[in-house]
Each structure stands twice: as structure tokens, then as C-alpha cells.
Amino acid sequence: MSSVAVIRARLTAYAPLLAQVPDSRIVAGDIPLNTAFPAISITLVSSTPLTNMAAAAAGRMNVDQVQVTVLAKTYPSLRQILALVLAACGNTRGTVAGFKVDSILPGIEGPDFSDDEVKFIAGSRDFTVKWIST
Amino acid sequence: MADIESVAGTTIAICATIPATFDQAGYESTDLVFTTIGEITDGGEHGREYALITHNPISTRGTRKLKGSFNEGSKTLQLAIDDDDAGQLILKTALTSDSDFSFKVSYPGGGKDYFQAKVMSFKKAATSVDSIRSASVTLEITTSSGGVGIVEVAGS
């Protein structure tokens, strides 16, 4: 949850993104039913603690993969919002959302996918978040 | 009951003070205050190695072997750099000193190894964006004037 909170904090602090997707539609976890589009879902893909020899939990660096999924009504809107997501999450070091962050690095942008019945188009971008547990 | 164990939970600590006696009592004296070296990811290896002396008398084809001098060897630590870690700061002090420093390796099962060493190098690495800023530290383990090197203390 920590890295998801970090990414959400970065997204909701970026005004150009908020102009397209309001704060209430940038969600940690699954997007609730009946949410208007565009909307953004932030989920944890994996979390790997880097264990040193002493194997202590405090002060441990964690390497998380976080997926940001954008659901939009049109393809141009999807592309624009994904670009804003990337811009919002530039490498950051310091305290973000109460967590000690080492770095945020962009990962793979995933394939486009769509649903003709529900009428949305979606895409995602992964981020690698390294943070220090207390 | 002794059993095999993994390395997880092993700590290595450093102390600038030399023990009065090179045995368990000396190293566990209250005069020695060890400071754990943080963020070690690889504790390296240490152990005595004897020099090989060979003898080939012309009357036989066999090679006779004898043990000569011994060397307690060197030990290389790999660690993630933490500029605020007290143990790492002492390592840097030891690097610029010609003196021996005391080291304690504490194993998860309670066993300990004590030895004297000089810190010969502290090399920093910053290799790629996905790597942790790290250092490689080389210790040269020495013996006392009486020939005592690594002192092993069995775990309970």
C-alpha cells in the first residue's frame, strides 16, 4: 500500500493531470462501479524487500512495482492522460505521503485494451518505487 | 543443539580498542564496545590458510608436504553505503589509520568469531540507475605478536 499511496500523491499533486482526471477519480485499487471516465486505478504489482545480512525489518529498502491504469472514453484522451501520468511521476526522492522514498522510475507502458460493450479504452504504465521502511 | 544455519541475522561489528588478551575473555571485556556495521549484504569469508612446503628427495618420486607459515587471510565486505551509519564511519576512520581494529562476527546460532584486522580499502560503487550505492571493504586479518589470529566462540 505504501508505494500505491506514493504514486497517488504524485498524481494528485500534478495540476495538468487533475485538469483531466479529478482527484476523486484517481483511485487506489479497483475503480468503483458507475465511476465516470476518464478514471485512474493504482495497484501494486509486486513488492520485494531488499534484505541485508542482518535481516532487520526497520530501515529496509523495498522495491515495488506499481501499475497505473487509465480508463478513458477515447483513444486520444487515453494517450494524453498516460503522458500526464508519466510527467507527474518523475523521479522523486524524499518524503512523499509520509513515506521515505528513494526513487521513482518509470517502467513499461502496457498494451492498449478496450471493451466495446462498456465502451472504454484503457492502458497502463508501471513504475518502480523504492522506499525505506521504518 | 547445534545445527546448520543460514547467514540471515549475522552481524559484523567493529571496535577501535585492542583487547588486553587475545581470547574470548579479552574480546568480551567491557573495555571493548563493538559498533555494528550496518547494511552489509555480503560478509565475505575468513579463515586461516597455511603455506605449503614441498620436499622432493632425489631418492624417491614422492613429494613430501609440510605446513609452513599461516596467514589469517583477508575478508571483503559488501555493503550499501549509509553515510550516517556509526559502524561504517568507524570503518572509514580505520581506513586512514595504520592501527589494527577489533572485529566481531556474530552468527544467528550464537557463535562468534573475533579477530584483529587493518582496513585496507573502502571502494565505492555507483554502477547503474537500478543498483544500490554500495562499497567494497577489504580487511586484512592479522595475528597478535603471540601468533593468535581468529578467536572462535561456539554458540550455545
mmCIF file of C-alpha atoms in Angstrom:
data_model
loop_
_atom_site.group_PDB
_atom_site.id
_atom_site.type_symbol
_atom_site.label_atom_id
_atom_site.label_comp_id
_atom_site.label_asym_id
_atom_site.label_seq_id
_atom_site.Cartn_x
_atom_site.Cartn_y
_atom_site.Cartn_z
ATOM 1 C CA MET A 1 0.000 0.000 0.000
ATOM 2 C CA SER A 2 2.881 2.412 0.701
ATOM 3 C CA SER A 3 4.065 2.725 -2.887
ATOM 4 C CA VAL A 4 0.473 2.983 -4.126
ATOM 5 C CA ALA A 5 -0.027 5.902 -1.750
ATOM 6 C CA VAL A 6 3.205 7.460 -3.004
ATOM 7 C CA ILE A 7 2.135 7.266 -6.645
ATOM 8 C CA ARG A 8 -1.345 8.572 -5.839
ATOM 9 C CA ALA A 9 0.214 11.504 -4.013
ATOM 10 C CA ARG A 10 2.354 12.304 -7.052
ATOM 11 C CA LEU A 11 -0.593 12.051 -9.449
ATOM 12 C CA THR A 12 -2.942 14.175 -7.362
ATOM 13 C CA ALA A 13 -0.270 16.834 -6.891
ATOM 14 C CA TYR A 14 0.091 17.356 -10.644
ATOM 15 C CA ALA A 15 -2.314 20.078 -11.784
ATOM 16 C CA PRO A 16 -2.285 19.280 -15.528
ATOM 17 C CA LEU A 17 -3.413 15.722 -14.726
ATOM 18 C CA LEU A 18 -6.084 16.881 -12.270
ATOM 19 C CA ALA A 19 -7.468 19.098 -15.050
ATOM 20 C CA GLN A 20 -8.229 15.894 -16.976
ATOM 21 C CA VAL A 21 -8.983 13.477 -14.133
ATOM 22 C CA PRO A 22 -10.307 14.856 -10.821
ATOM 23 C CA ASP A 23 -8.892 13.667 -7.502
ATOM 24 C CA SER A 24 -11.998 11.596 -6.732
ATOM 25 C CA ARG A 25 -11.442 9.504 -9.859
ATOM 26 C CA ILE A 26 -7.786 8.688 -9.079
ATOM 27 C CA VAL A 27 -8.282 5.550 -7.019
ATOM 28 C CA ALA A 28 -6.034 3.196 -5.081
ATOM 29 C CA GLY A 29 -7.237 -0.262 -6.085
ATOM 30 C CA ASP A 30 -10.143 -1.042 -8.396
ATOM 31 C CA ILE A 31 -12.277 1.739 -9.812
ATOM 32 C CA PRO A 32 -15.767 1.565 -8.269
ATOM 33 C CA LEU A 33 -18.753 0.728 -10.430
ATOM 34 C CA ASN A 34 -20.505 3.634 -12.132
ATOM 35 C CA THR A 35 -17.397 5.828 -11.996
ATOM 36 C CA ALA A 36 -17.322 8.291 -14.847
ATOM 37 C CA PHE A 37 -14.394 8.216 -17.280
ATOM 38 C CA PRO A 38 -11.627 9.106 -17.513
ATOM 39 C CA ALA A 39 -10.529 7.452 -14.311
ATOM 40 C CA ILE A 40 -7.251 6.101 -12.948
ATOM 41 C CA SER A 41 -6.625 2.965 -10.921
ATOM 42 C CA ILE A 42 -3.379 2.477 -8.979
ATOM 43 C CA THR A 43 -2.457 -1.047 -7.944
ATOM 44 C CA LEU A 44 0.530 -2.904 -6.533
ATOM 45 C CA VAL A 45 2.076 -5.461 -8.859
ATOM 46 C CA SER A 46 4.849 -6.667 -6.585
ATOM 47 C CA SER A 47 6.905 -5.692 -3.579
ATOM 48 C CA THR A 48 10.373 -7.031 -2.909
ATOM 49 C CA PRO A 49 12.168 -6.235 0.329
ATOM 50 C CA LEU A 50 15.937 -5.945 -0.078
ATOM 51 C CA THR A 51 17.284 -7.841 2.875
ATOM 52 C CA ASN A 52 20.777 -7.165 4.164
ATOM 53 C CA MET A 53 22.760 -9.766 6.070
ATOM 54 C CA ALA A 54 21.441 -8.687 9.470
ATOM 55 C CA ALA A 55 17.887 -9.252 8.121
ATOM 56 C CA ALA A 56 16.392 -6.430 10.179
ATOM 57 C CA ALA A 57 12.972 -5.094 9.115
ATOM 58 C CA ALA A 58 13.495 -1.477 10.108
ATOM 59 C CA GLY A 59 15.370 0.629 7.612
ATOM 60 C CA ARG A 60 14.861 -1.941 4.898
ATOM 61 C CA MET A 61 14.605 -0.804 1.270
ATOM 62 C CA ASN A 62 11.589 -2.136 -0.599
ATOM 63 C CA VAL A 63 11.372 -2.287 -4.375
ATOM 64 C CA ASP A 64 7.754 -2.077 -5.520
ATOM 65 C CA GLN A 65 6.220 -2.301 -8.968
ATOM 66 C CA VAL A 66 3.095 -0.170 -9.173
ATOM 67 C CA GLN A 67 0.695 -0.169 -12.098
ATOM 68 C CA VAL A 68 -1.250 2.943 -13.060
ATOM 69 C CA THR A 69 -4.189 2.046 -15.297
ATOM 70 C CA VAL A 70 -6.032 4.754 -17.180
ATOM 71 C CA LEU A 71 -9.563 4.180 -18.439
ATOM 72 C CA ALA A 72 -10.794 6.741 -20.979
ATOM 73 C CA LYS A 73 -13.610 7.282 -23.439
ATOM 74 C CA THR A 74 -11.437 7.983 -26.470
ATOM 75 C CA TYR A 75 -8.018 6.908 -27.700
ATOM 76 C CA PRO A 76 -6.623 10.460 -27.893
ATOM 77 C CA SER A 77 -7.766 11.038 -24.299
ATOM 78 C CA LEU A 78 -6.048 7.825 -23.176
ATOM 79 C CA ARG A 79 -2.761 8.802 -24.825
ATOM 80 C CA GLN A 80 -2.895 12.311 -23.371
ATOM 81 C CA ILE A 81 -3.615 11.123 -19.821
ATOM 82 C CA LEU A 82 -0.916 8.433 -19.941
ATOM 83 C CA ALA A 83 1.578 11.117 -20.949
ATOM 84 C CA LEU A 84 0.461 13.250 -17.997
ATOM 85 C CA VAL A 85 0.817 10.252 -15.655
ATOM 86 C CA LEU A 86 4.419 9.835 -16.811
ATOM 87 C CA ALA A 87 5.114 13.541 -16.319
ATOM 88 C CA ALA A 88 3.517 13.530 -12.860
ATOM 89 C CA CYS A 89 5.735 10.720 -11.595
ATOM 90 C CA GLY A 90 9.213 11.974 -12.420
ATOM 91 C CA ASN A 91 11.996 10.643 -10.199
ATOM 92 C CA THR A 92 11.371 11.821 -6.664
ATOM 93 C CA ARG A 93 13.474 11.462 -3.533
ATOM 94 C CA GLY A 94 12.320 12.419 -0.052
ATOM 95 C CA THR A 95 9.154 12.107 1.990
ATOM 96 C CA VAL A 96 6.032 11.518 -0.100
ATOM 97 C CA ALA A 97 2.673 10.744 1.537
ATOM 98 C CA GLY A 98 4.541 10.121 4.794
ATOM 99 C CA PHE A 99 6.869 7.529 3.280
ATOM 100 C CA LYS A 100 10.631 7.823 2.805
ATOM 101 C CA VAL A 101 11.129 7.452 -0.944
ATOM 102 C CA ASP A 102 14.483 6.647 -2.530
ATOM 103 C CA SER A 103 13.385 6.902 -6.151
ATOM 104 C CA ILE A 104 10.501 6.624 -8.601
ATOM 105 C CA LEU A 105 11.435 5.320 -12.030
ATOM 106 C CA PRO A 106 9.147 4.694 -14.993
ATOM 107 C CA GLY A 107 8.711 1.175 -16.228
ATOM 108 C CA ILE A 108 6.896 -0.379 -19.124
ATOM 109 C CA GLU A 109 3.839 1.206 -20.711
ATOM 110 C CA GLY A 110 1.483 -1.675 -21.384
ATOM 111 C CA PRO A 111 -0.739 -2.527 -24.328
ATOM 112 C CA ASP A 112 -3.968 -0.749 -25.151
ATOM 113 C CA PHE A 113 -7.140 -2.686 -24.389
ATOM 114 C CA SER A 114 -10.794 -1.865 -24.872
ATOM 115 C CA ASP A 115 -14.318 -3.084 -24.302
ATOM 116 C CA ASP A 116 -16.944 -2.314 -26.930
ATOM 117 C CA GLU A 117 -19.864 -3.128 -24.641
ATOM 118 C CA VAL A 118 -18.737 -0.942 -21.757
ATOM 119 C CA LYS A 119 -17.221 1.470 -24.265
ATOM 120 C CA PHE A 120 -13.893 2.336 -22.781
ATOM 121 C CA ILE A 121 -10.310 2.155 -23.862
ATOM 122 C CA ALA A 122 -7.542 1.581 -21.353
ATOM 123 C CA GLY A 123 -3.799 1.489 -20.982
ATOM 124 C CA SER A 124 -1.269 1.324 -18.192
ATOM 125 C CA ARG A 125 2.181 2.455 -17.098
ATOM 126 C CA ASP A 126 4.308 0.688 -14.479
ATOM 127 C CA PHE A 127 6.539 2.497 -12.026
ATOM 128 C CA THR A 128 9.339 1.152 -9.832
ATOM 129 C CA VAL A 129 9.139 2.766 -6.418
ATOM 130 C CA LYS A 130 11.998 2.222 -3.981
ATOM 131 C CA TRP A 131 11.104 3.227 -0.441
ATOM 132 C CA ILE A 132 12.567 2.714 3.031
ATOM 133 C CA SER A 133 10.519 1.060 5.775
ATOM 134 C CA THR A 134 10.793 2.490 9.266
ATOM 135 C CA MET B 1 21.575 -28.188 19.885
ATOM 136 C CA ALA B 2 23.996 -27.146 17.121
ATOM 137 C CA ASP B 3 22.646 -27.344 13.590
ATOM 138 C CA ILE B 4 23.292 -25.807 10.209
ATOM 139 C CA GLU B 5 22.030 -22.267 9.840
ATOM 140 C CA SER B 6 21.642 -19.635 7.178
ATOM 141 C CA VAL B 7 23.520 -16.370 7.158
ATOM 142 C CA ALA B 8 20.359 -14.316 7.813
ATOM 143 C CA GLY B 9 20.774 -12.422 11.049
ATOM 144 C CA THR B 10 24.577 -12.384 11.001
ATOM 145 C CA THR B 11 26.123 -9.122 12.112
ATOM 146 C CA ILE B 12 29.673 -7.773 11.864
ATOM 147 C CA ALA B 13 30.845 -5.146 14.323
ATOM 148 C CA ILE B 14 33.998 -3.058 14.737
ATOM 149 C CA CYS B 15 35.840 -1.600 17.713
ATOM 150 C CA ALA B 16 38.883 0.675 17.776
ATOM 151 C CA THR B 17 40.137 -0.849 21.035
ATOM 152 C CA ILE B 18 42.546 -3.804 21.129
ATOM 153 C CA PRO B 19 41.830 -6.473 23.776
ATOM 154 C CA ALA B 20 44.191 -6.974 26.699
ATOM 155 C CA THR B 21 44.307 -10.695 25.893
ATOM 156 C CA PHE B 22 43.615 -12.318 22.552
ATOM 157 C CA ASP B 23 40.989 -14.768 23.730
ATOM 158 C CA GLN B 24 37.259 -14.848 24.421
ATOM 159 C CA ALA B 25 37.657 -13.082 27.774
ATOM 160 C CA GLY B 26 39.710 -10.328 26.216
ATOM 161 C CA TYR B 27 37.329 -9.679 23.370
ATOM 162 C CA GLU B 28 34.257 -9.832 25.603
ATOM 163 C CA SER B 29 35.695 -7.442 28.162
ATOM 164 C CA THR B 30 33.614 -4.391 28.897
ATOM 165 C CA ASP B 31 36.576 -2.329 27.717
ATOM 166 C CA LEU B 32 35.647 -3.246 24.163
ATOM 167 C CA VAL B 33 32.472 -1.666 22.839
ATOM 168 C CA PHE B 34 31.633 -3.010 19.412
ATOM 169 C CA THR B 35 29.596 -0.998 16.915
ATOM 170 C CA THR B 36 27.598 -2.943 14.337
ATOM 171 C CA ILE B 37 28.446 -2.146 10.732
ATOM 172 C CA GLY B 38 25.101 -1.551 9.038
ATOM 173 C CA GLU B 39 23.788 -2.556 5.615
ATOM 174 C CA ILE B 40 26.233 -5.401 4.967
ATOM 175 C CA THR B 41 24.909 -7.547 2.133
ATOM 176 C CA ASP B 42 27.849 -9.933 1.804
ATOM 177 C CA GLY B 43 30.111 -10.786 4.740
ATOM 178 C CA GLY B 44 32.810 -12.411 2.624
ATOM 179 C CA GLU B 45 34.908 -15.228 4.021
ATOM 180 C CA HIS B 46 37.673 -15.553 6.542
ATOM 181 C CA GLY B 47 39.866 -18.375 7.731
ATOM 182 C CA ARG B 48 43.412 -19.498 8.222
ATOM 183 C CA GLU B 49 45.483 -20.723 5.316
ATOM 184 C CA TYR B 50 48.852 -22.412 5.731
ATOM 185 C CA ALA B 51 51.722 -22.075 3.301
ATOM 186 C CA LEU B 52 52.664 -25.300 1.575
ATOM 187 C CA ILE B 53 56.255 -26.517 1.835
ATOM 188 C CA THR B 54 57.227 -29.319 -0.514
ATOM 189 C CA HIS B 55 60.255 -31.562 -0.425
ATOM 190 C CA ASN B 56 61.382 -33.845 -3.260
ATOM 191 C CA PRO B 57 64.344 -36.032 -2.299
ATOM 192 C CA ILE B 58 66.018 -37.463 -5.359
ATOM 193 C CA SER B 59 65.807 -40.984 -3.966
ATOM 194 C CA THR B 60 62.042 -41.140 -4.365
ATOM 195 C CA ARG B 61 59.395 -39.880 -6.747
ATOM 196 C CA GLY B 62 57.084 -38.856 -3.975
ATOM 197 C CA THR B 63 56.528 -35.296 -2.888
ATOM 198 C CA ARG B 64 56.556 -34.721 0.828
ATOM 199 C CA LYS B 65 54.460 -31.873 2.104
ATOM 200 C CA LEU B 66 54.788 -29.814 5.221
ATOM 201 C CA LYS B 67 52.826 -26.928 6.608
ATOM 202 C CA GLY B 68 54.676 -23.677 6.846
ATOM 203 C CA SER B 69 53.642 -20.261 7.989
ATOM 204 C CA PHE B 70 49.989 -19.378 8.207
ATOM 205 C CA ASN B 71 48.022 -16.339 7.180
ATOM 206 C CA GLU B 72 44.595 -15.495 8.574
ATOM 207 C CA GLY B 73 43.820 -14.020 5.185
ATOM 208 C CA SER B 74 41.678 -11.170 4.015
ATOM 209 C CA LYS B 75 37.948 -10.586 4.198
ATOM 210 C CA THR B 76 35.896 -8.479 1.811
ATOM 211 C CA LEU B 77 32.641 -6.920 2.948
ATOM 212 C CA GLN B 78 29.992 -5.720 0.516
ATOM 213 C CA LEU B 79 27.647 -3.117 1.902
ATOM 214 C CA ALA B 80 25.128 -0.465 0.924
ATOM 215 C CA ILE B 81 26.532 2.928 1.838
ATOM 216 C CA ASP B 82 24.783 4.734 4.692
ATOM 217 C CA ASP B 83 26.626 7.954 5.472
ATOM 218 C CA ASP B 84 25.007 8.081 8.928
ATOM 219 C CA ASP B 85 25.843 4.503 9.960
ATOM 220 C CA ALA B 86 28.115 4.549 13.001
ATOM 221 C CA GLY B 87 29.865 1.317 12.065
ATOM 222 C CA GLN B 88 30.602 2.491 8.539
ATOM 223 C CA LEU B 89 32.028 5.745 9.927
ATOM 224 C CA ILE B 90 34.429 3.745 12.116
ATOM 225 C CA LEU B 91 35.450 1.713 9.063
ATOM 226 C CA LYS B 92 36.384 4.953 7.311
ATOM 227 C CA THR B 93 38.422 6.006 10.337
ATOM 228 C CA ALA B 94 40.167 2.630 10.282
ATOM 229 C CA LEU B 95 40.923 3.077 6.585
ATOM 230 C CA THR B 96 43.132 6.090 7.274
ATOM 231 C CA SER B 97 44.763 4.504 10.335
ATOM 232 C CA ASP B 98 47.761 2.183 10.469
ATOM 233 C CA SER B 99 46.360 0.532 13.601
ATOM 234 C CA ASP B 100 44.630 -2.785 13.983
ATOM 235 C CA PHE B 101 40.932 -2.696 14.795
ATOM 236 C CA SER B 102 38.920 -5.416 16.546
ATOM 237 C CA PHE B 103 36.095 -7.138 14.700
ATOM 238 C CA LYS B 104 33.295 -9.385 15.884
ATOM 239 C CA VAL B 105 31.197 -11.612 13.623
ATOM 240 C CA SER B 106 28.024 -12.764 15.413
ATOM 241 C CA TYR B 107 26.170 -15.703 13.890
ATOM 242 C CA PRO B 108 22.438 -16.405 14.290
ATOM 243 C CA GLY B 109 23.065 -19.529 16.375
ATOM 244 C CA GLY B 110 25.104 -17.582 18.933
ATOM 245 C CA GLY B 111 28.586 -18.419 17.685
ATOM 246 C CA LYS B 112 31.092 -15.607 17.311
ATOM 247 C CA ASP B 113 34.420 -15.028 15.608
ATOM 248 C CA TYR B 114 36.764 -12.299 16.853
ATOM 249 C CA PHE B 115 39.833 -11.029 15.048
ATOM 250 C CA GLN B 116 42.163 -8.096 14.537
ATOM 251 C CA ALA B 117 42.376 -6.527 11.099
ATOM 252 C CA LYS B 118 43.502 -3.488 9.206
ATOM 253 C CA VAL B 119 41.040 -1.837 6.831
ATOM 254 C CA MET B 120 42.957 -1.765 3.568
ATOM 255 C CA SER B 121 40.329 -0.347 1.197
ATOM 256 C CA PHE B 122 36.844 1.165 1.082
ATOM 257 C CA LYS B 123 35.806 1.371 -2.552
ATOM 258 C CA LYS B 124 32.522 2.980 -3.525
ATOM 259 C CA ALA B 125 30.407 1.881 -6.476
ATOM 260 C CA ALA B 126 27.574 3.603 -8.340
ATOM 261 C CA THR B 127 27.038 1.296 -11.254
ATOM 262 C CA SER B 128 23.531 1.760 -12.664
ATOM 263 C CA VAL B 129 20.236 3.505 -12.008
ATOM 264 C CA ASP B 130 18.738 0.299 -10.619
ATOM 265 C CA SER B 131 21.636 -0.524 -8.313
ATOM 266 C CA ILE B 132 22.125 0.459 -4.698
ATOM 267 C CA ARG B 133 25.063 2.788 -3.959
ATOM 268 C CA SER B 134 27.477 0.343 -2.425
ATOM 269 C CA ALA B 135 31.013 -0.183 -1.229
ATOM 270 C CA SER B 136 33.506 -2.990 -1.086
ATOM 271 C CA VAL B 137 35.673 -3.021 2.056
ATOM 272 C CA THR B 138 38.777 -5.178 2.348
ATOM 273 C CA LEU B 139 40.089 -6.280 5.728
ATOM 274 C CA GLU B 140 43.497 -7.893 6.202
ATOM 275 C CA ILE B 141 43.318 -10.135 9.256
ATOM 276 C CA THR B 142 46.445 -10.146 11.341
ATOM 277 C CA THR B 143 47.772 -12.143 14.270
ATOM 278 C CA SER B 144 48.991 -10.949 17.656
ATOM 279 C CA SER B 145 52.683 -10.956 18.471
ATOM 280 C CA GLY B 146 51.992 -14.307 20.089
ATOM 281 C CA GLY B 147 50.562 -15.746 16.891
ATOM 282 C CA VAL B 148 46.875 -15.644 17.854
ATOM 283 C CA GLY B 149 44.587 -14.905 14.942
ATOM 284 C CA ILE B 150 40.869 -15.601 14.714
ATOM 285 C CA VAL B 151 39.265 -16.466 18.057
ATOM 286 C CA GLU B 152 36.209 -18.673 17.672
ATOM 287 C CA VAL B 153 33.482 -18.836 20.291
ATOM 288 C CA ALA B 154 30.953 -21.614 19.951
ATOM 289 C CA GLY B 155 27.253 -20.841 20.085
ATOM 290 C CA SER B 156 25.045 -22.194 22.850
#
